[in-house]
């Protein structure tokens, strides 16, 4: 059994949600289908269902977050959970022991589910290995490793617009090296049987052995965009860069910025995505971000349904059928 089987119980049901790697297409499709039933909840005037009633969820954000944190909180509220949100600031050297201490103190408060974002890769797995039986952990981004709920909301957005992954060409453009989002997306796109995954970046922003992830690598944006159905733009994660990996932002935009002109190289009905935060004029032209092919704000909204889906599957309920209305 792979070590990632920590995520599934003996019946193959979701117990923790730590990484896309180690999951299977059945779970991924179940998340997407379950999210569909919650999209209708978020469109209602009364937006609550009682699936997490009586459960307490702790949101532990050791790193800054806008979209992820607020959509997790809204998802928890819409599932009727009790919520504890902590903004934990730590120095980079504080690891291991102190994380365990935090966990044990919170466990004493009878928390049922932890949502954790932390600067260290592997921190969510570490938490999951140490929680009591019956307590679940969801990864809201661990270092440069994975960001699985982001990848699933991206898959949901793609499926919403394009239906069948097996005929799609998807391009992921930008700072792949530092991106936990890209890593999770690549695993998810592969599991969902995507026809072609292209990764477009300067060599200095590509991890070693990118090709072995089942993607084709392009160092030329214009070649890479030719005929794609989906374009996913990524931010330059300067806070994670050590040393000079780029000449300048201006030069980066000149070579890798998504302009209106370059967008024409993709299929005419291609969608433009970005996990945020986006930097206008650095990786994407402002008018492309606001243009009619952009689905960037829709991604944010879908984040609520997808996070509701994952949490409800963890407590053993797939959507509204068993949860009922409140
Ligand atoms: C990303 C993250 O934090 O990994 N953003 C997000 O969660 N929506 C990407 C980033 O910070 O660039």
Short mmCIF file of C-alpha atoms and ligand atoms in Angstrom, two decimals:
data_model
loop_
_atom_site.label_atom_id
_atom_site.label_comp_id
_atom_site.label_asym_id
_atom_site.label_seq_id
_atom_site.Cartn_x
_atom_site.Cartn_y
_atom_site.Cartn_z
CA UNK A 1 0.00 0.00 0.00
CA UNK A 2 1.37 3.46 -0.81
CA UNK A 3 1.96 5.69 2.21
CA UNK A 4 -0.76 7.96 0.85
CA UNK A 5 -3.34 5.32 1.71
CA UNK A 6 -3.51 7.24 5.00
CA UNK A 7 -6.09 9.31 3.10
CA UNK A 8 -8.56 6.47 2.57
CA UNK A 9 -10.14 4.10 5.08
CA UNK A 10 -10.43 0.32 4.64
CA UNK A 11 -13.56 0.78 2.51
CA UNK A 12 -11.82 3.22 0.17
CA UNK A 13 -13.68 6.23 1.61
CA UNK A 14 -12.03 9.58 2.20
CA UNK A 15 -10.68 9.98 5.74
CA UNK A 16 -8.14 12.80 5.28
CA UNK A 17 -7.61 15.05 2.25
CA UNK A 18 -3.88 15.64 2.04
CA UNK A 19 -2.75 15.31 -1.57
CA UNK A 20 -4.11 14.39 -4.98
CA UNK A 21 -1.20 11.99 -5.38
CA UNK A 22 -2.31 8.71 -3.90
CA UNK A 23 -6.02 9.21 -4.67
CA UNK A 24 -7.90 7.50 -7.49
CA UNK A 25 -10.22 8.66 -10.30
CA UNK A 26 -13.30 7.34 -8.47
CA UNK A 27 -12.71 9.64 -5.47
CA UNK A 28 -11.93 12.60 -7.72
CA UNK A 29 -15.12 12.11 -9.74
CA UNK A 30 -17.13 11.67 -6.56
CA UNK A 31 -15.82 15.03 -5.31
CA UNK A 32 -16.83 16.69 -8.59
CA UNK A 33 -20.30 15.10 -8.58
CA UNK A 34 -20.87 15.92 -4.92
CA UNK A 35 -19.78 19.52 -5.52
CA UNK A 36 -22.50 19.76 -8.17
CA UNK A 37 -25.16 19.16 -5.55
CA UNK A 38 -23.67 21.90 -3.36
CA UNK A 39 -23.51 24.45 -6.15
CA UNK A 40 -27.30 24.55 -5.95
CA UNK A 41 -27.10 25.16 -2.18
CA UNK A 42 -24.82 28.16 -2.66
CA UNK A 43 -27.32 29.59 -5.15
CA UNK A 44 -30.22 29.41 -2.66
CA UNK A 45 -31.44 32.21 -0.40
CA UNK A 46 -31.01 29.96 2.65
CA UNK A 47 -27.60 28.50 2.12
CA UNK A 48 -27.31 25.99 4.96
CA UNK A 49 -27.44 22.21 5.24
CA UNK A 50 -26.91 20.30 8.52
CA UNK A 51 -24.18 17.89 7.38
CA UNK A 52 -21.57 19.14 9.88
CA UNK A 53 -24.00 20.09 12.64
CA UNK A 54 -22.42 19.34 16.03
CA UNK A 55 -18.92 19.05 14.52
CA UNK A 56 -16.11 21.50 15.21
CA UNK A 57 -13.67 22.49 12.49
CA UNK A 58 -10.40 24.30 13.28
CA UNK A 59 -8.82 26.38 10.52
CA UNK A 60 -5.09 26.69 11.15
CA UNK A 61 -3.42 29.10 8.74
CA UNK A 62 0.30 29.41 9.38
CA UNK A 63 0.63 31.25 6.04
CA UNK A 64 -1.33 34.12 4.53
CA UNK A 65 -4.47 33.30 2.59
CA UNK A 66 -7.44 35.19 1.19
CA UNK A 67 -9.51 32.96 -1.09
CA UNK A 68 -8.70 29.57 0.40
CA UNK A 69 -9.34 30.57 3.98
CA UNK A 70 -12.55 32.47 3.34
CA UNK A 71 -14.05 29.82 1.08
CA UNK A 72 -13.17 27.09 3.58
CA UNK A 73 -14.90 29.13 6.31
CA UNK A 74 -17.98 29.74 4.18
CA UNK A 75 -18.11 26.05 3.22
CA UNK A 76 -17.98 25.08 6.91
CA UNK A 77 -20.69 27.59 7.81
CA UNK A 78 -22.92 26.35 5.01
CA UNK A 79 -22.51 22.82 6.34
CA UNK A 80 -23.51 24.10 9.83
CA UNK A 81 -20.19 23.35 11.56
CA UNK A 82 -18.89 25.15 14.64
CA UNK A 83 -15.73 26.95 13.57
CA UNK A 84 -12.50 27.96 15.23
CA UNK A 85 -10.14 29.99 13.02
CA UNK A 86 -6.60 30.64 14.15
CA UNK A 87 -4.13 32.87 12.40
CA UNK A 88 -0.92 31.29 13.52
CA UNK A 89 2.32 33.11 12.83
CA UNK A 90 5.52 31.19 13.28
CA UNK A 91 9.16 31.60 12.44
CA UNK A 92 10.47 29.31 9.71
CA UNK A 93 12.53 27.39 12.25
CA UNK A 94 9.60 26.40 14.39
CA UNK A 95 8.56 22.96 13.15
CA UNK A 96 7.86 19.42 14.27
CA UNK A 97 7.56 19.58 18.03
CA UNK A 98 5.68 22.84 18.14
CA UNK A 99 3.25 21.72 15.45
CA UNK A 100 2.57 18.65 17.54
CA UNK A 101 2.10 20.81 20.61
CA UNK A 102 -0.43 22.98 18.78
CA UNK A 103 -2.23 19.88 17.63
CA UNK A 104 -2.41 18.34 21.09
CA UNK A 105 -3.73 21.54 22.62
CA UNK A 106 -6.42 21.81 20.00
CA UNK A 107 -7.33 18.15 20.30
CA UNK A 108 -8.02 18.78 23.96
CA UNK A 109 -10.80 21.10 22.70
CA UNK A 110 -12.51 18.20 20.87
CA UNK A 111 -11.91 19.33 17.32
CA UNK A 112 -13.32 16.95 14.67
CA UNK A 113 -11.59 18.34 11.58
CA UNK A 114 -8.46 20.38 11.00
CA UNK A 115 -7.89 22.53 7.93
CA UNK A 116 -4.22 23.37 7.81
CA UNK A 117 -2.04 25.63 5.66
CA UNK A 118 1.64 25.57 6.54
CA UNK A 119 4.91 26.65 4.94
CA UNK A 120 6.50 23.22 5.33
CA UNK A 121 5.91 20.52 2.72
CA UNK A 122 4.54 17.44 4.45
CA UNK A 123 3.00 19.31 7.39
CA UNK A 124 -0.56 18.13 6.65
CA UNK A 125 0.62 14.50 6.44
CA UNK A 126 2.47 15.01 9.71
CA UNK A 127 -0.72 16.26 11.34
CA UNK A 128 -2.76 13.38 9.92
CA UNK A 129 -0.29 10.85 11.32
CA UNK A 130 -0.71 12.27 14.80
CA UNK A 131 -4.42 13.02 15.19
CA UNK A 132 -6.69 10.75 17.20
CA UNK A 133 -8.82 8.19 15.39
CA UNK A 134 -11.95 9.82 14.04
CA UNK A 135 -10.29 13.22 13.58
CA UNK A 136 -9.65 14.34 9.98
CA UNK A 137 -7.10 16.64 8.39
CA UNK A 138 -7.53 18.69 5.20
CA UNK A 139 -4.53 20.23 3.48
CA UNK A 140 -5.07 23.88 2.51
CA UNK A 141 -1.55 24.10 1.05
CA UNK A 142 1.72 22.67 2.43
CA UNK A 143 4.91 24.40 1.32
CA UNK A 144 5.72 23.60 -2.30
CA UNK A 145 4.08 20.19 -2.08
CA UNK A 146 0.30 20.13 -2.74
CA UNK A 147 -2.88 22.19 -2.56
CA UNK A 148 -5.49 19.53 -3.27
CA UNK A 149 -8.74 21.47 -2.76
CA UNK A 150 -7.46 24.17 -5.13
CA UNK A 151 -6.75 21.52 -7.77
CA UNK A 152 -10.23 20.05 -7.32
CA UNK A 153 -11.96 23.40 -7.68
CA UNK A 154 -9.90 23.92 -10.82
CA UNK A 155 -10.99 20.50 -12.15
CA UNK A 156 -14.57 21.41 -11.29
CA UNK A 157 -14.27 24.66 -13.26
CA UNK A 158 -12.76 22.84 -16.24
CA UNK A 159 -15.48 20.17 -16.19
CA UNK A 160 -18.16 22.85 -15.90
CA UNK A 161 -16.97 24.43 -19.16
CA UNK A 162 -15.48 21.55 -21.09
CA UNK A 163 -17.07 18.31 -19.82
CA UNK A 164 -14.79 15.54 -21.05
CA UNK A 165 -11.14 15.64 -19.93
CA UNK A 166 -10.07 12.94 -22.38
CA UNK A 167 -10.25 15.32 -25.33
CA UNK A 168 -8.63 18.33 -23.66
CA UNK A 169 -5.30 20.06 -24.03
CA UNK A 170 -4.48 21.97 -20.85
CA UNK A 171 -1.55 24.38 -20.46
CA UNK A 172 -0.14 25.38 -17.06
CA UNK A 173 2.02 28.49 -17.41
CA UNK A 174 4.51 30.10 -15.05
CA UNK A 175 6.33 29.38 -11.83
CA UNK A 176 5.89 25.61 -11.70
CA UNK A 177 8.93 25.17 -9.48
CA UNK A 178 7.39 26.83 -6.42
CA UNK A 179 3.78 25.94 -7.10
CA UNK A 180 1.95 23.43 -4.93
CA UNK A 181 -1.11 24.24 -7.04
CA UNK A 182 0.60 23.08 -10.26
CA UNK A 183 1.75 19.84 -8.64
CA UNK A 184 -1.77 19.00 -7.46
CA UNK A 185 -3.29 20.03 -10.80
CA UNK A 186 -0.91 17.80 -12.76
CA UNK A 187 -1.80 14.78 -10.61
CA UNK A 188 -5.52 15.52 -10.91
CA UNK A 189 -5.42 16.08 -14.68
CA UNK A 190 -3.54 12.81 -15.12
CA UNK A 191 -5.99 10.89 -12.92
CA UNK A 192 -8.90 12.34 -14.90
CA UNK A 193 -7.32 11.12 -18.12
CA UNK A 194 -6.60 14.50 -19.73
CA UNK A 195 -5.47 14.12 -23.36
CA UNK A 196 -2.47 16.46 -23.04
CA UNK A 197 -0.97 18.44 -20.18
CA UNK A 198 1.52 21.11 -21.20
CA UNK A 199 3.74 22.90 -18.77
CA UNK A 200 5.10 26.22 -20.04
CA UNK A 201 7.89 27.97 -18.12
CA UNK A 202 11.45 29.20 -18.27
CA UNK A 203 13.86 26.36 -17.43
CA UNK A 204 14.78 28.07 -14.13
CA UNK A 205 11.17 27.79 -12.94
CA UNK A 206 10.74 24.10 -13.75
CA UNK A 207 11.42 21.42 -11.16
CA UNK A 208 13.96 18.73 -12.06
CA UNK A 209 12.34 15.82 -13.87
CA UNK A 210 9.10 17.66 -14.75
CA UNK A 211 8.71 15.43 -17.82
CA UNK A 212 8.39 12.37 -15.60
CA UNK A 213 5.10 13.77 -14.24
CA UNK A 214 3.41 12.90 -17.53
CA UNK A 215 3.46 16.37 -19.07
CA UNK A 216 5.02 17.94 -22.15
CA UNK A 217 7.37 20.82 -21.41
CA UNK A 218 7.53 24.04 -23.43
CA UNK A 219 9.96 26.86 -22.86
CA UNK A 220 8.26 28.97 -25.53
CA UNK A 221 4.85 30.36 -24.55
CA UNK A 222 3.61 30.85 -28.09
CA UNK A 223 4.37 27.28 -29.14
CA UNK A 224 2.85 25.95 -25.94
CA UNK A 225 -0.44 27.85 -26.30
CA UNK A 226 -1.10 26.58 -29.81
CA UNK A 227 -4.52 24.88 -29.90
CA UNK A 228 -5.09 24.51 -26.13
CA UNK A 229 -8.56 24.35 -24.54
CA UNK A 230 -7.59 25.54 -21.06
CA UNK A 231 -4.87 27.97 -19.94
CA UNK A 232 -3.95 28.05 -16.26
CA UNK A 233 -1.73 31.01 -15.34
CA UNK A 234 0.40 31.00 -12.19
CA UNK A 235 1.92 33.79 -10.13
CA UNK A 236 5.68 34.21 -9.69
CA UNK A 237 6.10 33.09 -6.06
CA UNK A 238 8.90 35.50 -5.27
CA UNK A 239 8.63 34.84 -1.53
CA UNK A 240 9.78 31.26 -2.21
CA UNK A 241 12.60 32.13 -4.64
CA UNK A 242 16.13 31.86 -3.42
CA UNK A 243 18.57 33.69 -5.67
CA UNK A 244 17.90 35.27 -9.04
CA UNK A 245 15.80 32.94 -11.18
CA UNK A 246 14.56 35.69 -13.48
CA UNK A 247 16.09 38.71 -15.18
CA UNK A 248 13.15 41.03 -14.28
CA UNK A 249 9.35 41.11 -14.15
CA UNK A 250 9.30 43.16 -17.32
CA UNK A 251 11.38 40.60 -19.16
CA UNK A 252 9.21 37.80 -17.74
CA UNK A 253 6.06 39.49 -19.01
CA UNK A 254 7.64 39.97 -22.40
CA UNK A 255 8.32 36.24 -22.70
CA UNK A 256 5.65 34.56 -20.58
CA UNK A 257 2.87 37.10 -20.02
CA UNK A 258 -0.56 36.13 -21.36
CA UNK A 259 -1.59 38.98 -23.65
CA UNK A 260 -4.71 39.28 -25.82
CA UNK A 261 -2.55 38.60 -28.85
CA UNK A 262 -1.11 35.39 -27.45
CA UNK A 263 -4.50 34.22 -26.26
CA UNK A 264 -5.50 34.06 -29.94
CA UNK A 265 -3.12 31.13 -30.36
CA UNK A 266 -5.30 28.93 -28.14
CA UNK A 267 -8.64 27.49 -29.32
CA UNK A 268 -11.23 30.27 -29.83
CA UNK A 269 -13.30 28.92 -26.92
CA UNK A 270 -10.32 28.39 -24.58
CA UNK A 271 -10.86 29.36 -20.95
CA UNK A 272 -8.33 31.33 -18.89
CA UNK A 273 -7.83 30.33 -15.25
CA UNK A 274 -5.69 31.53 -12.33
CA UNK A 275 -5.72 30.26 -8.72
CA UNK A 276 -4.97 33.80 -7.48
CA UNK A 277 -3.49 35.98 -6.27
CA UNK A 278 -2.83 37.28 -9.80
CA UNK A 279 -0.40 40.03 -10.68
CA UNK A 280 -1.74 42.11 -13.53
CA UNK A 281 0.95 43.04 -16.00
CA UNK A 282 3.38 40.41 -14.67
CA UNK A 283 1.96 37.03 -15.75
CA UNK A 284 -1.30 38.24 -17.31
CA UNK A 285 -2.51 41.32 -19.18
CA UNK A 286 -5.20 43.13 -17.26
CA UNK A 287 -7.70 42.97 -20.12
CA UNK A 288 -7.27 39.17 -20.42
CA UNK A 289 -7.96 38.81 -16.72
CA UNK A 290 -11.20 40.77 -17.09
CA UNK A 291 -12.00 39.42 -20.55
CA UNK A 292 -14.83 37.12 -21.58
CA UNK A 293 -12.62 34.01 -21.71
CA UNK A 294 -11.55 34.47 -18.10
CA UNK A 295 -13.25 32.21 -15.52
CA UNK A 296 -11.02 33.35 -12.66
CA UNK A 297 -13.78 34.70 -10.41
CA UNK A 298 -15.96 31.69 -11.12
CA UNK A 299 -13.14 29.51 -9.76
CA UNK A 300 -13.38 31.33 -6.43
CA UNK A 301 -17.12 30.68 -6.14
CA UNK A 302 -16.75 27.01 -7.06
CA UNK A 303 -14.19 26.74 -4.26
CA UNK A 304 -17.06 26.81 -1.76
CA UNK A 305 -18.99 23.90 -3.33
CA UNK A 306 -15.86 21.81 -3.78
CA UNK A 307 -14.74 22.33 -0.18
CA UNK A 308 -18.26 21.50 1.02
CA UNK A 309 -18.06 18.31 -1.05
CA UNK A 310 -14.74 17.17 0.41
CA UNK A 311 -15.83 17.83 4.01
CA UNK A 312 -19.15 16.08 3.56
CA UNK A 313 -17.47 13.03 2.02
CA UNK A 314 -15.11 12.90 4.99
CA UNK A 315 -18.05 12.66 7.38
CA UNK A 316 -19.49 9.93 5.18
CA UNK A 317 -22.11 11.85 3.25
CA UNK A 318 -22.10 12.30 -0.47
CA UNK A 319 -24.04 15.44 -1.12
CA UNK A 320 -27.51 16.37 -0.14
CA UNK A 321 -29.33 13.05 -0.47
CA UNK A 322 -28.40 11.92 3.02
CA UNK A 323 -27.87 15.37 4.52
CA UNK A 324 -31.32 16.78 3.87
CA UNK A 325 -32.34 20.41 3.86
CA UNK A 326 -32.20 22.79 6.76
C1 LIG B 1 -2.03 29.67 -4.15
C2 LIG B 1 -1.35 29.13 -2.93
O1 LIG B 1 -1.44 29.68 -1.84
O2 LIG B 1 -0.74 28.09 -3.09
N1 LIG B 1 -3.15 30.44 -3.99
C3 LIG B 1 -4.34 29.94 -3.54
O3 LIG B 1 -4.41 29.18 -2.61
N2 LIG B 1 -5.45 30.32 -4.19
C4 LIG B 1 -1.10 30.18 -5.18
C5 LIG B 1 -0.21 31.35 -4.86
O4 LIG B 1 0.00 31.75 -3.73
O5 LIG B 1 0.31 31.88 -5.85
#
